[in-house]
PDB file of C-alpha atoms in Angstrom:
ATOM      1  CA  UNK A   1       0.000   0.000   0.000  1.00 52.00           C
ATOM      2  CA  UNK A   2       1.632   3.091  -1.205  1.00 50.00           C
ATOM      3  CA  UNK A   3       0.942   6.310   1.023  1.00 54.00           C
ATOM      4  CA  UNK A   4       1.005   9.615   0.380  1.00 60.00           C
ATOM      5  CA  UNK A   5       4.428  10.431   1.580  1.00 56.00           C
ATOM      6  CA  UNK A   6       5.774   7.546  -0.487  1.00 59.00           C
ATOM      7  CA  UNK A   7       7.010   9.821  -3.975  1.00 57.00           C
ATOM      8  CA  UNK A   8       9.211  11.849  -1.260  1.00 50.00           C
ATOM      9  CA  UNK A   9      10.376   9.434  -0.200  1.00 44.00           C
ATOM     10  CA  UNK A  10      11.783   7.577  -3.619  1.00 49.00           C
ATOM     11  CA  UNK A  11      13.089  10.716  -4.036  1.00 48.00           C
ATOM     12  CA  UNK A  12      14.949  10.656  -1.241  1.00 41.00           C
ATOM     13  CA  UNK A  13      16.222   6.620  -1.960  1.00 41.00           C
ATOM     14  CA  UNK A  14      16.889   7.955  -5.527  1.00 44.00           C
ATOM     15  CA  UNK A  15      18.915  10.842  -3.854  1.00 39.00           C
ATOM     16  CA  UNK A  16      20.846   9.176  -2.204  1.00 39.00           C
ATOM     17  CA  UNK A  17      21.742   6.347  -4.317  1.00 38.00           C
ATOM     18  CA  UNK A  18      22.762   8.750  -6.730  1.00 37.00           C
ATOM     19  CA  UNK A  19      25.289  10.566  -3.977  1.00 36.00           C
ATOM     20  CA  UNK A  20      26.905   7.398  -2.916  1.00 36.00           C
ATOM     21  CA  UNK A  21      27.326   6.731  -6.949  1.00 35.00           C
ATOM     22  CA  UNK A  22      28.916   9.902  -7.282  1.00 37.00           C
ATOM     23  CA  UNK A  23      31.102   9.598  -3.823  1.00 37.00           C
ATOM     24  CA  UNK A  24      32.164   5.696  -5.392  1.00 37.00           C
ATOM     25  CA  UNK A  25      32.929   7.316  -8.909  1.00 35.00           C
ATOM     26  CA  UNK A  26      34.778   9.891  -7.511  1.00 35.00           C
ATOM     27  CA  UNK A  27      37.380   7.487  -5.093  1.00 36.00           C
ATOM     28  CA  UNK A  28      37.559   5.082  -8.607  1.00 38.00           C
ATOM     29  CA  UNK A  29      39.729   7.931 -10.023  1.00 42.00           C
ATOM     30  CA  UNK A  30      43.549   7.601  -8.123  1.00 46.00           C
ATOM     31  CA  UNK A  31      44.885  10.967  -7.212  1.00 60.00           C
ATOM     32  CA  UNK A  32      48.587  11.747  -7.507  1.00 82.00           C
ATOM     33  CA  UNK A  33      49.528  11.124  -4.433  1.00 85.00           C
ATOM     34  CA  UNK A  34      52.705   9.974  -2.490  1.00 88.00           C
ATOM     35  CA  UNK A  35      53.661   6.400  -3.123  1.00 89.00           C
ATOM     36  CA  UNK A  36      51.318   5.833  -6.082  1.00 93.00           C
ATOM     37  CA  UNK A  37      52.560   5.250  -9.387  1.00 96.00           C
ATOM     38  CA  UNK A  38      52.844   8.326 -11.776  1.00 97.00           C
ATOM     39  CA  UNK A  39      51.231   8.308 -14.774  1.00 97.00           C
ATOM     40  CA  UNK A  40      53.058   7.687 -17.490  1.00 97.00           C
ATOM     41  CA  UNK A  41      52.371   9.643 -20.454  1.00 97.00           C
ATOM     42  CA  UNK A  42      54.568  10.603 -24.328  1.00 97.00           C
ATOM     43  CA  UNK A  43      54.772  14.355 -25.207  1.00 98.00           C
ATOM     44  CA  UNK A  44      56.761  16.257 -27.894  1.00 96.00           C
ATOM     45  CA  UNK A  45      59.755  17.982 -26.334  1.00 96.00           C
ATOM     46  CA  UNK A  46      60.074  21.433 -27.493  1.00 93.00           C
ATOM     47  CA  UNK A  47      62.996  20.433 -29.709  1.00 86.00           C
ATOM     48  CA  UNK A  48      60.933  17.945 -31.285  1.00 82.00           C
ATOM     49  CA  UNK A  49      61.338  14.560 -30.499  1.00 91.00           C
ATOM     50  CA  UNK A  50      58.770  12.568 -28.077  1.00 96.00           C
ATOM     51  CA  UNK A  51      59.902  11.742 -24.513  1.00 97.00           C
ATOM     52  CA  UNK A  52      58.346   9.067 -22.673  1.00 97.00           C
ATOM     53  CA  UNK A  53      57.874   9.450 -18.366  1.00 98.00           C
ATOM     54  CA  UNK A  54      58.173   5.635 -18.262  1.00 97.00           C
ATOM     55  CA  UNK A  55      61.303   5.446 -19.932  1.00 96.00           C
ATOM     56  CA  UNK A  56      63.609   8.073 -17.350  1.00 97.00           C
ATOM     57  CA  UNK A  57      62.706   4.700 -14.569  1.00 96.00           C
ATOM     58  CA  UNK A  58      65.921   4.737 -12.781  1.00 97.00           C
ATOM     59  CA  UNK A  59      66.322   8.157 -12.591  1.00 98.00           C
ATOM     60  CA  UNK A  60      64.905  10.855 -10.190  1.00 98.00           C
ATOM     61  CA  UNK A  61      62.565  12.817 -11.790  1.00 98.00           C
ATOM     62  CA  UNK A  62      60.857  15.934 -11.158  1.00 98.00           C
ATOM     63  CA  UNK A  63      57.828  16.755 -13.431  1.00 98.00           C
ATOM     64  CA  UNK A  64      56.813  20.898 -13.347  1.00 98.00           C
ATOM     65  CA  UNK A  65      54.086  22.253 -14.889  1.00 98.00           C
ATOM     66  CA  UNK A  66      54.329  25.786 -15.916  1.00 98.00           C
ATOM     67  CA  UNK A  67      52.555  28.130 -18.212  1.00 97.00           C
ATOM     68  CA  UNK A  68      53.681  31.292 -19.932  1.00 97.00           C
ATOM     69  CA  UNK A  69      50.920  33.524 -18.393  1.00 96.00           C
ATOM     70  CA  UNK A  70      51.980  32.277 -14.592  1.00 97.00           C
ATOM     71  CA  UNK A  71      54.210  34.449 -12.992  1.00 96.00           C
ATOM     72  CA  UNK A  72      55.222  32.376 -10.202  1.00 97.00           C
ATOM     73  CA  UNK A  73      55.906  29.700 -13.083  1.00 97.00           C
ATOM     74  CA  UNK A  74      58.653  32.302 -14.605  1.00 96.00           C
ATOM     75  CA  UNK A  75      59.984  33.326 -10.982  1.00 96.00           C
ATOM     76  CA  UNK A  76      61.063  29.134 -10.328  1.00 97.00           C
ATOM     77  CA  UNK A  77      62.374  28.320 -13.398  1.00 97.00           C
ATOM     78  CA  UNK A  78      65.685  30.104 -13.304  1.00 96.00           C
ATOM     79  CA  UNK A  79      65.976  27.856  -9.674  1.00 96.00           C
ATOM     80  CA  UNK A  80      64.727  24.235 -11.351  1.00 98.00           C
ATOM     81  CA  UNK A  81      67.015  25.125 -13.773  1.00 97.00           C
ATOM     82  CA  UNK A  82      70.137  25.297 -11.260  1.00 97.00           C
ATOM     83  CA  UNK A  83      69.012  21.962  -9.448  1.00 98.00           C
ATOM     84  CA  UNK A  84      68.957  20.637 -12.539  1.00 98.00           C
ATOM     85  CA  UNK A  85      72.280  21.409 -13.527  1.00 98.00           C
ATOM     86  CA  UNK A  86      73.690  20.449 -10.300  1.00 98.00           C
ATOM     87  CA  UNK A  87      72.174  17.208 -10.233  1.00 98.00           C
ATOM     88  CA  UNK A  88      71.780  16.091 -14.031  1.00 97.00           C
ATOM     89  CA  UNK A  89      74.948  14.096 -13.949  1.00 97.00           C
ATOM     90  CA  UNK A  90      73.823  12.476 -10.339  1.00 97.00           C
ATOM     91  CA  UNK A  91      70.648  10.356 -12.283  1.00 97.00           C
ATOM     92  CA  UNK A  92      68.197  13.355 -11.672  1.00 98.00           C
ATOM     93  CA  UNK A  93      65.771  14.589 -14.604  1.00 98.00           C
ATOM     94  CA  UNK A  94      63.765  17.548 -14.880  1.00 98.00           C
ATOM     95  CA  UNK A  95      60.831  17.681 -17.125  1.00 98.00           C
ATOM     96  CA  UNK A  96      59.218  21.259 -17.489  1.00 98.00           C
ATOM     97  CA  UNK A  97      55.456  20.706 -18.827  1.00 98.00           C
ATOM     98  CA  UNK A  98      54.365  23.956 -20.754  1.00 97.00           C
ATOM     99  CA  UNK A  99      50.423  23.727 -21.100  1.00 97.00           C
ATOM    100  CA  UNK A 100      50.304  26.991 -23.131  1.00 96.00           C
ATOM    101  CA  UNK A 101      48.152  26.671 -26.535  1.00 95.00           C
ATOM    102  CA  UNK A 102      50.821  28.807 -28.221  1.00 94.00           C
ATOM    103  CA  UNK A 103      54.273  27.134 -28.387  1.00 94.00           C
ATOM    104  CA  UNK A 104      56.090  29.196 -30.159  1.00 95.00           C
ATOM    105  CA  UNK A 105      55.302  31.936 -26.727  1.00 96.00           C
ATOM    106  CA  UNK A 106      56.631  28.720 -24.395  1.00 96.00           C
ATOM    107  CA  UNK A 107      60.011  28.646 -26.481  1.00 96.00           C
ATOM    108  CA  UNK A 108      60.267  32.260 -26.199  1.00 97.00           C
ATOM    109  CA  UNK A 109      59.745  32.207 -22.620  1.00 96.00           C
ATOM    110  CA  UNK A 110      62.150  29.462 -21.714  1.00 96.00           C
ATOM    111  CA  UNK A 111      64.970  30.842 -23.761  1.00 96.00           C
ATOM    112  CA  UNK A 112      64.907  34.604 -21.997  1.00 96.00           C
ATOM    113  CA  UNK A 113      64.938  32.003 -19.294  1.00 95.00           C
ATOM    114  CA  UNK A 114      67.688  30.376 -20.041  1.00 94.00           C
ATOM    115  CA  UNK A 115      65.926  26.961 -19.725  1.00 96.00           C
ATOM    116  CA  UNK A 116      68.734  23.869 -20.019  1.00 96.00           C
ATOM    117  CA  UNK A 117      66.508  21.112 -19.149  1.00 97.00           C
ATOM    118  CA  UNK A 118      63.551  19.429 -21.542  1.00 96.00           C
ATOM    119  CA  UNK A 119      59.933  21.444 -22.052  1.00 97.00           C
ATOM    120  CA  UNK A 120      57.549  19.239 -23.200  1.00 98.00           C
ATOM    121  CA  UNK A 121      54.698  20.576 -24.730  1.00 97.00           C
ATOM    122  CA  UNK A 122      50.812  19.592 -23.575  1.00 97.00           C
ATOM    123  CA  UNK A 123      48.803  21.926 -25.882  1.00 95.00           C
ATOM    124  CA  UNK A 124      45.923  19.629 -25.331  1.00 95.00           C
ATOM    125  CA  UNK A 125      46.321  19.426 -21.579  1.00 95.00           C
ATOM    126  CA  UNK A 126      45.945  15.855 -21.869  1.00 96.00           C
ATOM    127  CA  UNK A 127      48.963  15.174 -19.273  1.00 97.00           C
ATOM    128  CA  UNK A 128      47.413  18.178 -17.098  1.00 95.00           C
ATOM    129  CA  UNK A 129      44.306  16.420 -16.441  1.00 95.00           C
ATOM    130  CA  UNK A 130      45.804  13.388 -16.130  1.00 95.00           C
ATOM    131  CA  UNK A 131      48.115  14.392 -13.235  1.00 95.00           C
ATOM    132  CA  UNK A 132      44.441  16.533 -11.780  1.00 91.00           C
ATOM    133  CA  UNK A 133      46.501  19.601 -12.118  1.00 87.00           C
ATOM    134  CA  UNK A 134      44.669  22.514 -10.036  1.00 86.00           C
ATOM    135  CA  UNK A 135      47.270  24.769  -9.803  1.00 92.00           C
ATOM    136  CA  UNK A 136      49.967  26.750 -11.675  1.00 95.00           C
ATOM    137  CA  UNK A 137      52.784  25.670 -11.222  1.00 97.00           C
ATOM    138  CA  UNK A 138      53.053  22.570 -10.104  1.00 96.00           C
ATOM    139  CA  UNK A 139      55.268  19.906  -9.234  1.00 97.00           C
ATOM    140  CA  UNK A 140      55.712  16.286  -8.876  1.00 97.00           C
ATOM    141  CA  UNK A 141      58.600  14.295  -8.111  1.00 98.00           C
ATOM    142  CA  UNK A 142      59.219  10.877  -9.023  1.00 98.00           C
ATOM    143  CA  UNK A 143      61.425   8.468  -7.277  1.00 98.00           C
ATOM    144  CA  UNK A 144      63.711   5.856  -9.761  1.00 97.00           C
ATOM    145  CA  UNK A 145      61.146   3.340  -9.230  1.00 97.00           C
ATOM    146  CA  UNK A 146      58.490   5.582 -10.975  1.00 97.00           C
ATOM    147  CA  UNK A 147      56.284   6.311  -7.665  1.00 97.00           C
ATOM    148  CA  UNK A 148      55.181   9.936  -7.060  1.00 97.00           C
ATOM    149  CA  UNK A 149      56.948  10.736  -3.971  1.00 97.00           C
ATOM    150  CA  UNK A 150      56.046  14.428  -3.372  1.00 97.00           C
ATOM    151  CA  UNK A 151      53.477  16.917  -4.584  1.00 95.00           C
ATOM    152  CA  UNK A 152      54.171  20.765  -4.805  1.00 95.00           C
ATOM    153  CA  UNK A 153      51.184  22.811  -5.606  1.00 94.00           C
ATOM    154  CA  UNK A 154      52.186  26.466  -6.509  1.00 95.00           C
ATOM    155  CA  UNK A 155      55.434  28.627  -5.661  1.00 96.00           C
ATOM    156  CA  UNK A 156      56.932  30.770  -3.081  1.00 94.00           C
ATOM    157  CA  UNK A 157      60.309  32.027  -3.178  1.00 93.00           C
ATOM    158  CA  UNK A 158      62.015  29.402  -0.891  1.00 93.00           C
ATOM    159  CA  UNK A 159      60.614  26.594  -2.361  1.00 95.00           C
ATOM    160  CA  UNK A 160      63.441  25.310  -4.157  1.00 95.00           C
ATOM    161  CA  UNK A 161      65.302  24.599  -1.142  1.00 97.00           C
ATOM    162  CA  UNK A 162      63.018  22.378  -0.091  1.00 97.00           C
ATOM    163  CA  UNK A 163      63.119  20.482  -3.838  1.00 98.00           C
ATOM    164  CA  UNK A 164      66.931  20.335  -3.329  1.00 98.00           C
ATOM    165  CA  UNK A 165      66.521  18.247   0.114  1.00 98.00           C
ATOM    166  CA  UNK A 166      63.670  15.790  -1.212  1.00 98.00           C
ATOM    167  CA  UNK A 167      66.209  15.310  -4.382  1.00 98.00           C
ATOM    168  CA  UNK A 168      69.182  14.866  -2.722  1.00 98.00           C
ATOM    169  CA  UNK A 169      67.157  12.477  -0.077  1.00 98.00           C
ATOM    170  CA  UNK A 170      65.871  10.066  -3.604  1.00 98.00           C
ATOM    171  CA  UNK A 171      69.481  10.330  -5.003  1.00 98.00           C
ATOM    172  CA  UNK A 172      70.657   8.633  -1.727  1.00 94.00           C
TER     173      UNK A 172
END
């Protein structure tokens, strides 16, 4: 026997059901957190040729995403840029991920900068949605076994110093 008050409440049922779908979906999707694997992913290096995350395995890696447009982006390049020339030859690898639409403005901007290490390009923010970017920049490091083993989200002057510990501790 169906009362009155029964439509509000299979509205309710069907309410709720549908958060506890949504609250399920949303803990299927693996955030980029310490210890999990990183996502691998292929993107064209500025120069040209494709570079593959898998394939740096046995390496530190650091993974920063930067755009053009971001001034805290331009303010930490010119210090990823001296960790990674004082720890390229010690197995470390620094990837900088442009996600500008406009390469040709990302080339321009990491040659005033005096970039050394490889810009990848991510026009179609594939990689950026991959690693649930919500910030500018952003950074990820990568221990030689491939697992995410810190998350940096954003920049403040300082920062770097704390990169050079956490690289120096996955050199080890």
């Amino acid at each position: 026997m169906r009362t009155t008050l029964q439509p509000a409440f299979d509205r309710v049922a069907r309410f709720a059901a549908a958060v506890v779908l949504a609250l399920g979906a949303s803990a299927a999707v693996p955030a980029i957190a310490p210890l999990s694997a990183a996502p691998d992913f292929t993107l064209h290096t500025m120069n040209g040729p494709n570079l593959r995350l898998q394939e740096q395995r046995g390496r530190v890696v650091m993974v920063n995403f930067w755009a053009t447009w971001c001034g805290p982006c331009r303010q930490e390049m010119p210090q990823l840029n001296r960790l990674y020339e004082k720890y390229h030859a010690a197995g470390f690898v620094l990837l900088g991920v442009n996600v500008d639409d406009d390469t040709r403005k990302a080339a321009e901007v990491a040659g005033k900068l005096g970039v050394t290490f490889p810009v990848l390009l991510d026009t179609d923010k594939a990689v950026s949605k991959l690693y649930e970017l919500s910030t500018m920049p952003s950074t990820v490091i990568i221990d030689r076994d491939g697992k995410v083993r810190y998350v940096h989200r954003g920049y403040l002057t300082g920062y770097e110093d704390n990169y050079e510990k956490q690289i120096r501790e996955l050199l080890k």
